[in-house]
Amino acid sequence: MPRTIGMVIFRILAIGVWIFALLIFVGGLSTDFLTCTIIALIIAFVGWMLWVVGDMIHDPEKIRAEQRAARAAKDPSIVLDEDNEHERKRAANGHWDGRANHGHAQPNDETSPALAGVEVEDGEALVSARRETGQSSALSRTISPSPIIIPPKTLSVSVTRETETVSGSYPATIYVYDPRPILKLKEGRAEKISVVTRPITLKSRLNGRQWRSGVDDGYAVEYKGKPFGVLFNHIAVIHIRAILESGAKNVELVAMRQGWYQTGVPEIYVMVPTLEEAKESETGNASLKEYEQRQAYGADVVAATAIFRVSENNWNGPRIPDEGFIAFEATVEQLPVPEGSQAKPHFALKSGGVLLSEITARSTAAYFASEPLVGKRLKILVSRYYTSLTIEAYEI
């Protein structure tokens, strides 16, 4: 009743506003027609808004239904709820109090949510349905697909050597800041000196200039634990940094004393690699490390059945580290082509029920490499290659 009264009041107001707009329009015929017409239209619009408000007060569900229908007419993806209120009220084992979401019955506390809206006449059938529902919900809680990761054989992988020695054919000068630790070095005799990796500051006894690690270029060096100078050779500095970043704790250099820079200051040289020697050494170390990793996964003596790359954006599995491999037990499946489509079928690379990558004909090399793998049980090694991932497939 209050809603009806509210609707009547707003409709009376709307009619009054429309009459006022009509009077202004008629008056404009003898005065300023254009101005009065614009004012009359604005007032008429206000009257229409009052009429709509009255309708919303009286039957808000009708307004919402009309709005949903208008949206559905513009967007085909919107599915309208075709159930009327009468059908919703008679949903079996449900309560309808006018507050539930439209088209959904609120389940009775005594009934499983999966059975709401289902008329059950047999008590035994109800018990059976409850049992099956309980089992399926328990399975959904306990079983979640995940990739099958193959762990490496850790015993076959050697650890990075704690101390690495830098060698080469180029004699680089060590700039001596404090000559005292090396005064007893014998001329022409090779000695091991170490790269200083801890923060230190050196002060030159010749000109008083300071060198600080982490601020100035180069690496400080020490003899028997006592820092004495700095190596500034650019190639050697990059090579030493690469060795430290690979996991070595200590880096040694082969040094030799050759005369005196000036009185009281020995002249010291170290043998460092040229650019070609540094590249060769780093490539050799990387190759050895990669071989050991392949050995850990049992892929050091068997040729891969197929090798291809996929985009990192087309990878749904665990993140692949910047270095090394992750191995999975996997299969390749051919996905069905939609009826009427002329497109080539896609291939799905899966592990443990998880889709790792979907390969389409656009990736030509990966597509043709995947086709012979369909139906085979595979071990795949996945490694990072810039923004792509390299997949090596081995038939099990």
GROMACS .gro file of C-alpha atoms in nm:
model
  396
    1MET     CA    1   0.000   0.000   0.000
    2PRO     CA    2   0.274   0.261   0.080
    3ARG     CA    3   0.438   0.187  -0.255
    4THR     CA    4   0.110   0.250  -0.439
    5ILE     CA    5   0.059   0.580  -0.254
    6GLY     CA    6   0.413   0.686  -0.341
    7MET     CA    7   0.357   0.600  -0.706
    8VAL     CA    8   0.031   0.804  -0.714
    9ILE     CA    9   0.202   1.108  -0.557
   10PHE     CA   10   0.490   1.105  -0.807
   11ARG     CA   11   0.249   1.059  -1.100
   12ILE     CA   12   0.040   1.356  -0.984
   13LEU     CA   13   0.359   1.563  -0.965
   14ALA     CA   14   0.460   1.448  -1.311
   15ILE     CA   15   0.122   1.539  -1.462
   16GLY     CA   16   0.141   1.881  -1.294
   17VAL     CA   17   0.489   1.942  -1.434
   18TRP     CA   18   0.374   1.842  -1.785
   19ILE     CA   19   0.076   2.083  -1.765
   20PHE     CA   20   0.316   2.360  -1.660
   21ALA     CA   21   0.544   2.276  -1.953
   22LEU     CA   22   0.246   2.289  -2.191
   23LEU     CA   23   0.147   2.635  -2.061
   24ILE     CA   24   0.501   2.764  -2.118
   25PHE     CA   25   0.503   2.622  -2.471
   26VAL     CA   26   0.165   2.782  -2.553
   27GLY     CA   27   0.282   3.116  -2.408
   28GLY     CA   28   0.589   3.102  -2.629
   29LEU     CA   29   0.372   3.111  -2.942
   30SER     CA   30   0.306   3.479  -2.880
   31THR     CA   31   0.644   3.576  -2.726
   32ASP     CA   32   0.987   3.402  -2.768
   33PHE     CA   33   0.899   3.068  -2.930
   34LEU     CA   34   1.250   2.910  -2.931
   35THR     CA   35   1.338   2.993  -2.571
   36CYS     CA   36   0.999   2.886  -2.437
   37THR     CA   37   1.015   2.561  -2.634
   38ILE     CA   38   1.355   2.469  -2.487
   39ILE     CA   39   1.234   2.550  -2.134
   40ALA     CA   40   0.916   2.348  -2.191
   41LEU     CA   41   1.117   2.045  -2.310
   42ILE     CA   42   1.343   2.059  -2.003
   43ILE     CA   43   1.042   2.078  -1.770
   44ALA     CA   44   0.873   1.794  -1.960
   45PHE     CA   45   1.186   1.580  -1.910
   46VAL     CA   46   1.170   1.647  -1.536
   47GLY     CA   47   0.807   1.533  -1.542
   48TRP     CA   48   0.908   1.212  -1.719
   49MET     CA   49   1.175   1.146  -1.454
   50LEU     CA   50   0.911   1.189  -1.182
   51TRP     CA   51   0.689   0.937  -1.361
   52VAL     CA   52   0.978   0.683  -1.381
   53VAL     CA   53   1.056   0.729  -1.011
   54GLY     CA   54   0.694   0.652  -0.935
   55ASP     CA   55   0.717   0.328  -1.137
   56MET     CA   56   1.039   0.229  -0.955
   57ILE     CA   57   0.873   0.284  -0.619
   58HIS     CA   58   0.572   0.075  -0.719
   59ASP     CA   59   0.752  -0.217  -0.897
   60PRO     CA   60   1.134  -0.198  -0.884
   61GLU     CA   61   1.173  -0.556  -1.016
   62LYS     CA   62   0.995  -0.463  -1.339
   63ILE     CA   63   1.240  -0.176  -1.400
   64ARG     CA   64   1.539  -0.400  -1.335
   65ALA     CA   65   1.401  -0.667  -1.571
   66GLU     CA   66   1.356  -0.409  -1.846
   67GLN     CA   67   1.713  -0.287  -1.793
   68ARG     CA   68   1.849  -0.643  -1.813
   69ALA     CA   69   1.651  -0.705  -2.131
   70ALA     CA   70   1.792  -0.387  -2.287
   71ARG     CA   71   2.150  -0.492  -2.198
   72ALA     CA   72   2.088  -0.841  -2.336
   73ALA     CA   73   1.965  -0.697  -2.664
   74LYS     CA   74   2.296  -0.512  -2.701
   75ASP     CA   75   2.524  -0.792  -2.573
   76PRO     CA   76   2.441  -1.151  -2.691
   77SER     CA   77   2.669  -1.298  -2.425
   78ILE     CA   78   2.426  -1.194  -2.149
   79VAL     CA   79   2.185  -1.478  -2.067
   80LEU     CA   80   1.851  -1.372  -1.921
   81ASP     CA   81   1.693  -1.559  -1.633
   82GLU     CA   82   1.376  -1.700  -1.787
   83ASP     CA   83   1.237  -1.843  -1.460
   84ASN     CA   84   0.945  -1.642  -1.324
   85GLU     CA   85   0.878  -1.580  -0.958
   86HIS     CA   86   0.615  -1.854  -0.940
   87GLU     CA   87   0.863  -2.120  -1.058
   88ARG     CA   88   1.125  -1.998  -0.813
   89LYS     CA   89   0.881  -2.016  -0.522
   90ARG     CA   90   0.799  -2.380  -0.590
   91ALA     CA   91   1.165  -2.491  -0.608
   92ALA     CA   92   1.171  -2.818  -0.416
   93ASN     CA   93   1.337  -2.813  -0.071
   94GLY     CA   94   1.404  -2.441  -0.103
   95HIS     CA   95   1.283  -2.125   0.066
   96TRP     CA   96   1.183  -1.812  -0.120
   97ASP     CA   97   1.158  -1.497   0.085
   98GLY     CA   98   1.198  -1.238  -0.189
   99ARG     CA   99   1.559  -1.158  -0.089
  100ALA     CA  100   1.752  -1.439  -0.259
  101ASN     CA  101   1.929  -1.388  -0.591
  102HIS     CA  102   1.687  -1.408  -0.882
  103GLY     CA  103   1.658  -1.753  -1.028
  104HIS     CA  104   1.823  -1.931  -0.731
  105ALA     CA  105   1.642  -2.110  -0.449
  106GLN     CA  106   1.796  -2.088  -0.103
  107PRO     CA  107   1.857  -2.447   0.004
  108ASN     CA  108   1.694  -2.598   0.308
  109ASP     CA  109   1.937  -2.668   0.595
  110GLU     CA  110   1.831  -3.033   0.582
  111THR     CA  111   1.915  -3.077   0.214
  112SER     CA  112   2.245  -3.084   0.030
  113PRO     CA  113   2.301  -2.777  -0.191
  114ALA     CA  114   2.351  -3.011  -0.484
  115LEU     CA  115   1.991  -3.135  -0.442
  116ALA     CA  116   1.822  -2.795  -0.423
  117GLY     CA  117   1.559  -2.763  -0.696
  118VAL     CA  118   1.530  -3.146  -0.737
  119GLU     CA  119   1.208  -3.322  -0.639
  120VAL     CA  120   1.301  -3.643  -0.448
  121GLU     CA  121   1.031  -3.900  -0.381
  122ASP     CA  122   1.246  -4.193  -0.267
  123GLY     CA  123   1.427  -4.162   0.067
  124GLU     CA  124   1.687  -4.420  -0.041
  125ALA     CA  125   1.760  -4.221  -0.353
  126LEU     CA  126   1.811  -3.913  -0.136
  127VAL     CA  127   2.064  -4.096   0.084
  128SER     CA  128   2.247  -4.227  -0.224
  129ALA     CA  129   2.256  -3.883  -0.379
  130ARG     CA  130   2.394  -3.736  -0.056
  131ARG     CA  131   2.664  -4.006  -0.042
  132GLU     CA  132   2.772  -3.943  -0.402
  133THR     CA  133   2.772  -3.567  -0.347
  134GLY     CA  134   2.988  -3.606  -0.036
  135GLN     CA  135   3.234  -3.830  -0.218
  136SER     CA  136   3.266  -3.596  -0.515
  137SER     CA  137   3.322  -3.295  -0.290
  138ALA     CA  138   3.586  -3.487  -0.091
  139LEU     CA  139   3.764  -3.583  -0.414
  140SER     CA  140   3.759  -3.222  -0.532
  141ARG     CA  141   3.925  -3.119  -0.206
  142THR     CA  142   4.196  -3.386  -0.209
  143ILE     CA  143   4.279  -3.424  -0.578
  144SER     CA  144   4.424  -3.124  -0.759
  145PRO     CA  145   4.626  -3.178  -1.075
  146SER     CA  146   4.990  -3.072  -1.067
  147PRO     CA  147   5.286  -3.125  -1.300
  148ILE     CA  148   5.499  -3.436  -1.246
  149ILE     CA  149   5.848  -3.301  -1.178
  150ILE     CA  150   6.140  -3.543  -1.213
  151PRO     CA  151   6.408  -3.474  -0.948
  152PRO     CA  152   6.777  -3.478  -1.052
  153LYS     CA  153   7.022  -3.738  -0.930
  154THR     CA  154   7.209  -3.512  -0.692
  155LEU     CA  155   7.499  -3.752  -0.639
  156SER     CA  156   7.621  -3.710  -0.997
  157VAL     CA  157   7.651  -3.330  -0.980
  158SER     CA  158   7.979  -3.186  -0.854
  159VAL     CA  159   7.976  -2.863  -0.654
  160THR     CA  160   8.152  -2.549  -0.774
  161ARG     CA  161   8.513  -2.542  -0.664
  162GLU     CA  162   8.562  -2.310  -0.368
  163THR     CA  163   8.885  -2.163  -0.506
  164GLU     CA  164   8.936  -2.076  -0.873
  165THR     CA  165   9.271  -1.974  -1.023
  166VAL     CA  166   9.278  -1.717  -1.304
  167SER     CA  167   9.539  -1.789  -1.570
  168GLY     CA  168   9.629  -1.644  -1.908
  169SER     CA  169   9.904  -1.520  -2.135
  170TYR     CA  170   9.876  -1.145  -2.083
  171PRO     CA  171  10.093  -0.978  -1.810
  172ALA     CA  172   9.886  -0.710  -1.635
  173THR     CA  173  10.036  -0.459  -1.390
  174ILE     CA  174   9.929  -0.447  -1.028
  175TYR     CA  175   9.918  -0.090  -0.899
  176VAL     CA  176  10.092  -0.109  -0.562
  177TYR     CA  177   9.937   0.101  -0.285
  178ASP     CA  178  10.117  -0.053   0.013
  179PRO     CA  179  10.449  -0.225  -0.075
  180ARG     CA  180  10.518  -0.369   0.270
  181PRO     CA  181  10.340  -0.709   0.225
  182ILE     CA  182  10.539  -0.789  -0.095
  183LEU     CA  183  10.888  -0.665  -0.013
  184LYS     CA  184  11.009  -1.021   0.047
  185LEU     CA  185  10.882  -1.157  -0.286
  186LYS     CA  186  11.174  -1.303  -0.486
  187GLU     CA  187  11.222  -1.157  -0.831
  188GLY     CA  188  11.122  -1.387  -1.118
  189ARG     CA  189  10.944  -1.638  -0.893
  190ALA     CA  190  10.571  -1.708  -0.944
  191GLU     CA  191  10.357  -1.664  -0.636
  192LYS     CA  192   9.983  -1.695  -0.567
  193ILE     CA  193   9.799  -1.381  -0.462
  194SER     CA  194   9.426  -1.356  -0.385
  195VAL     CA  195   9.145  -1.124  -0.491
  196VAL     CA  196   8.997  -0.932  -0.198
  197THR     CA  197   8.617  -0.970  -0.188
  198ARG     CA  198   8.554  -0.800   0.147
  199PRO     CA  199   8.506  -0.421   0.172
  200ILE     CA  200   8.841  -0.244   0.219
  201THR     CA  201   9.008   0.094   0.161
  202LEU     CA  202   9.367   0.130   0.037
  203LYS     CA  203   9.578   0.445   0.061
  204SER     CA  204   9.875   0.495  -0.170
  205ARG     CA  205  10.208   0.548   0.009
  206LEU     CA  206  10.333   0.734  -0.299
  207ASN     CA  207  10.067   1.001  -0.360
  208GLY     CA  208   9.814   0.954  -0.077
  209ARG     CA  209   9.523   0.865  -0.308
  210GLN     CA  210   9.257   0.626  -0.175
  211TRP     CA  211   9.093   0.327  -0.340
  212ARG     CA  212   8.765   0.189  -0.202
  213SER     CA  213   8.600  -0.139  -0.297
  214GLY     CA  214   8.249  -0.101  -0.435
  215VAL     CA  215   8.322   0.261  -0.531
  216ASP     CA  216   8.632   0.253  -0.750
  217ASP     CA  217   8.701   0.025  -1.046
  218GLY     CA  218   8.914  -0.287  -1.027
  219TYR     CA  219   8.976  -0.554  -0.764
  220ALA     CA  220   9.210  -0.526  -0.466
  221VAL     CA  221   9.463  -0.807  -0.423
  222GLU     CA  222   9.643  -0.942  -0.116
  223TYR     CA  223   9.943  -1.160  -0.036
  224LYS     CA  224   9.912  -1.395   0.261
  225GLY     CA  225   9.603  -1.207   0.381
  226LYS     CA  226   9.754  -0.857   0.356
  227PRO     CA  227   9.615  -0.622   0.084
  228PHE     CA  228   9.878  -0.434  -0.112
  229GLY     CA  229   9.747  -0.326  -0.454
  230VAL     CA  230   9.472  -0.311  -0.718
  231LEU     CA  231   9.421  -0.486  -1.055
  232PHE     CA  232   9.260  -0.252  -1.308
  233ASN     CA  233   9.274  -0.472  -1.621
  234HIS     CA  234   8.923  -0.449  -1.771
  235ILE     CA  235   8.904  -0.799  -1.921
  236ALA     CA  236   9.044  -0.960  -1.608
  237VAL     CA  237   8.798  -0.768  -1.387
  238ILE     CA  238   8.500  -0.891  -1.592
  239HIS     CA  239   8.637  -1.246  -1.589
  240ILE     CA  240   8.688  -1.241  -1.210
  241ARG     CA  241   8.336  -1.109  -1.159
  242ALA     CA  242   8.196  -1.394  -1.370
  243ILE     CA  243   8.389  -1.649  -1.162
  244LEU     CA  244   8.259  -1.505  -0.834
  245GLU     CA  245   7.901  -1.493  -0.964
  246SER     CA  246   7.925  -1.861  -1.062
  247GLY     CA  247   7.970  -1.953  -0.695
  248ALA     CA  248   8.345  -1.950  -0.627
  249LYS     CA  249   8.443  -1.821  -0.281
  250ASN     CA  250   8.808  -1.740  -0.354
  251VAL     CA  251   8.988  -1.627  -0.671
  252GLU     CA  252   9.366  -1.654  -0.705
  253LEU     CA  253   9.609  -1.495  -0.950
  254VAL     CA  254   9.962  -1.596  -1.049
  255ALA     CA  255  10.190  -1.299  -0.968
  256MET     CA  256  10.558  -1.228  -1.035
  257ARG     CA  257  10.793  -0.955  -0.916
  258GLN     CA  258  11.004  -0.792  -1.189
  259GLY     CA  259  11.234  -0.519  -1.058
  260TRP     CA  260  11.128  -0.198  -0.888
  261TYR     CA  261  10.876   0.065  -0.990
  262GLN     CA  262  11.083   0.305  -0.780
  263THR     CA  263  11.286   0.281  -0.464
  264GLY     CA  264  11.094   0.080  -0.206
  265VAL     CA  265  10.805  -0.007  -0.441
  266PRO     CA  266  10.829  -0.346  -0.623
  267GLU     CA  267  10.682  -0.385  -0.971
  268ILE     CA  268  10.430  -0.671  -0.975
  269TYR     CA  269  10.268  -0.843  -1.275
  270VAL     CA  270   9.989  -1.103  -1.286
  271MET     CA  271   9.908  -1.335  -1.574
  272VAL     CA  272   9.550  -1.272  -1.686
  273PRO     CA  273   9.352  -1.400  -1.988
  274THR     CA  274   9.307  -1.218  -2.313
  275LEU     CA  275   8.950  -1.165  -2.435
  276GLU     CA  276   8.959  -1.486  -2.639
  277GLU     CA  277   9.106  -1.686  -2.350
  278ALA     CA  278   8.846  -1.549  -2.106
  279LYS     CA  279   8.559  -1.640  -2.341
  280GLU     CA  280   8.701  -1.988  -2.396
  281SER     CA  281   8.741  -2.046  -2.024
  282GLU     CA  282   8.391  -1.924  -1.937
  283THR     CA  283   8.236  -2.126  -2.221
  284GLY     CA  284   8.422  -2.435  -2.106
  285ASN     CA  285   8.303  -2.391  -1.746
  286ALA     CA  286   7.945  -2.337  -1.862
  287SER     CA  287   7.961  -2.645  -2.085
  288LEU     CA  288   8.095  -2.857  -1.799
  289LYS     CA  289   7.821  -2.734  -1.567
  290GLU     CA  290   7.552  -2.803  -1.828
  291TYR     CA  291   7.692  -3.152  -1.889
  292GLU     CA  292   7.679  -3.228  -1.516
  293GLN     CA  293   7.316  -3.110  -1.505
  294ARG     CA  294   7.222  -3.329  -1.801
  295GLN     CA  295   7.399  -3.617  -1.631
  296ALA     CA  296   7.187  -3.557  -1.322
  297TYR     CA  297   6.870  -3.597  -1.530
  298GLY     CA  298   7.000  -3.895  -1.728
  299ALA     CA  299   7.014  -3.700  -2.053
  300ASP     CA  300   7.389  -3.701  -2.106
  301VAL     CA  301   7.415  -4.006  -2.335
  302VAL     CA  302   7.069  -4.025  -2.497
  303ALA     CA  303   6.980  -3.807  -2.796
  304ALA     CA  304   6.663  -3.603  -2.761
  305THR     CA  305   6.360  -3.721  -2.962
  306ALA     CA  306   6.267  -3.359  -3.035
  307ILE     CA  307   6.386  -3.011  -2.941
  308PHE     CA  308   6.175  -2.697  -2.984
  309ARG     CA  309   6.102  -2.364  -2.820
  310VAL     CA  310   5.784  -2.204  -2.688
  311SER     CA  311   5.719  -1.848  -2.581
  312GLU     CA  312   5.737  -1.776  -2.210
  313ASN     CA  313   5.384  -1.631  -2.240
  314ASN     CA  314   5.269  -1.972  -2.366
  315TRP     CA  315   5.398  -2.158  -2.058
  316ASN     CA  316   5.157  -2.250  -1.776
  317GLY     CA  317   5.393  -2.462  -1.564
  318PRO     CA  318   5.628  -2.365  -1.278
  319ARG     CA  319   5.872  -2.082  -1.340
  320ILE     CA  320   6.191  -2.200  -1.510
  321PRO     CA  321   6.512  -2.067  -1.348
  322ASP     CA  322   6.751  -1.844  -1.543
  323GLU     CA  323   7.011  -2.123  -1.540
  324GLY     CA  324   6.971  -2.499  -1.540
  325PHE     CA  325   6.675  -2.726  -1.612
  326ILE     CA  326   6.348  -2.850  -1.469
  327ALA     CA  327   6.246  -3.198  -1.584
  328PHE     CA  328   5.884  -3.317  -1.619
  329GLU     CA  329   5.710  -3.639  -1.709
  330ALA     CA  330   5.483  -3.534  -1.995
  331THR     CA  331   5.263  -3.632  -2.287
  332VAL     CA  332   5.153  -3.459  -2.607
  333GLU     CA  333   4.784  -3.470  -2.706
  334GLN     CA  334   4.615  -3.357  -3.026
  335LEU     CA  335   4.320  -3.131  -2.944
  336PRO     CA  336   3.996  -3.172  -3.143
  337VAL     CA  337   3.916  -2.918  -3.413
  338PRO     CA  338   3.581  -2.737  -3.376
  339GLU     CA  339   3.318  -2.861  -3.622
  340GLY     CA  340   3.329  -2.669  -3.947
  341SER     CA  341   3.673  -2.521  -3.879
  342GLN     CA  342   3.945  -2.547  -4.142
  343ALA     CA  343   4.223  -2.472  -3.892
  344LYS     CA  344   4.496  -2.722  -3.812
  345PRO     CA  345   4.458  -2.906  -3.480
  346HIS     CA  346   4.645  -2.776  -3.175
  347PHE     CA  347   4.881  -2.988  -2.963
  348ALA     CA  348   4.868  -2.985  -2.584
  349LEU     CA  349   5.184  -3.051  -2.384
  350LYS     CA  350   5.062  -3.190  -2.049
  351SER     CA  351   5.213  -3.315  -1.725
  352GLY     CA  352   5.003  -3.472  -1.449
  353GLY     CA  353   4.684  -3.342  -1.609
  354VAL     CA  354   4.818  -2.985  -1.619
  355LEU     CA  355   4.839  -2.808  -1.955
  356LEU     CA  356   5.197  -2.682  -1.974
  357SER     CA  357   5.175  -2.532  -2.324
  358GLU     CA  358   4.932  -2.528  -2.616
  359ILE     CA  359   5.115  -2.537  -2.950
  360THR     CA  360   4.952  -2.400  -3.264
  361ALA     CA  361   5.052  -2.404  -3.630
  362ARG     CA  362   5.173  -2.046  -3.596
  363SER     CA  363   5.480  -2.181  -3.413
  364THR     CA  364   5.599  -2.373  -3.715
  365ALA     CA  365   5.909  -2.542  -3.568
  366ALA     CA  366   5.740  -2.636  -3.240
  367TYR     CA  367   5.428  -2.757  -3.425
  368PHE     CA  368   5.607  -3.000  -3.655
  369ALA     CA  369   5.834  -3.120  -3.371
  370SER     CA  370   5.531  -3.192  -3.150
  371GLU     CA  371   5.328  -3.391  -3.401
  372PRO     CA  372   5.542  -3.713  -3.383
  373LEU     CA  373   5.529  -3.702  -3.001
  374VAL     CA  374   5.151  -3.754  -2.976
  375GLY     CA  375   5.066  -4.050  -2.752
  376LYS     CA  376   5.423  -4.108  -2.630
  377ARG     CA  377   5.538  -4.107  -2.269
  378LEU     CA  378   5.806  -3.841  -2.243
  379LYS     CA  379   6.060  -3.685  -2.014
  380ILE     CA  380   6.108  -3.320  -2.103
  381LEU     CA  381   6.390  -3.091  -1.993
  382VAL     CA  382   6.287  -2.725  -1.989
  383SER     CA  383   6.544  -2.444  -1.978
  384ARG     CA  384   6.529  -2.070  -2.033
  385TYR     CA  385   6.650  -1.907  -2.353
  386TYR     CA  386   6.608  -1.529  -2.323
  387THR     CA  387   6.228  -1.475  -2.340
  388SER     CA  388   6.162  -1.827  -2.470
  389LEU     CA  389   6.181  -2.173  -2.316
  390THR     CA  390   6.371  -2.460  -2.477
  391ILE     CA  391   6.196  -2.798  -2.448
  392GLU     CA  392   6.397  -3.117  -2.500
  393ALA     CA  393   6.178  -3.426  -2.526
  394TYR     CA  394   6.315  -3.775  -2.445
  395GLU     CA  395   6.098  -4.081  -2.499
  396ILE     CA  396   6.067  -4.297  -2.187
   0.00000   0.00000   0.00000
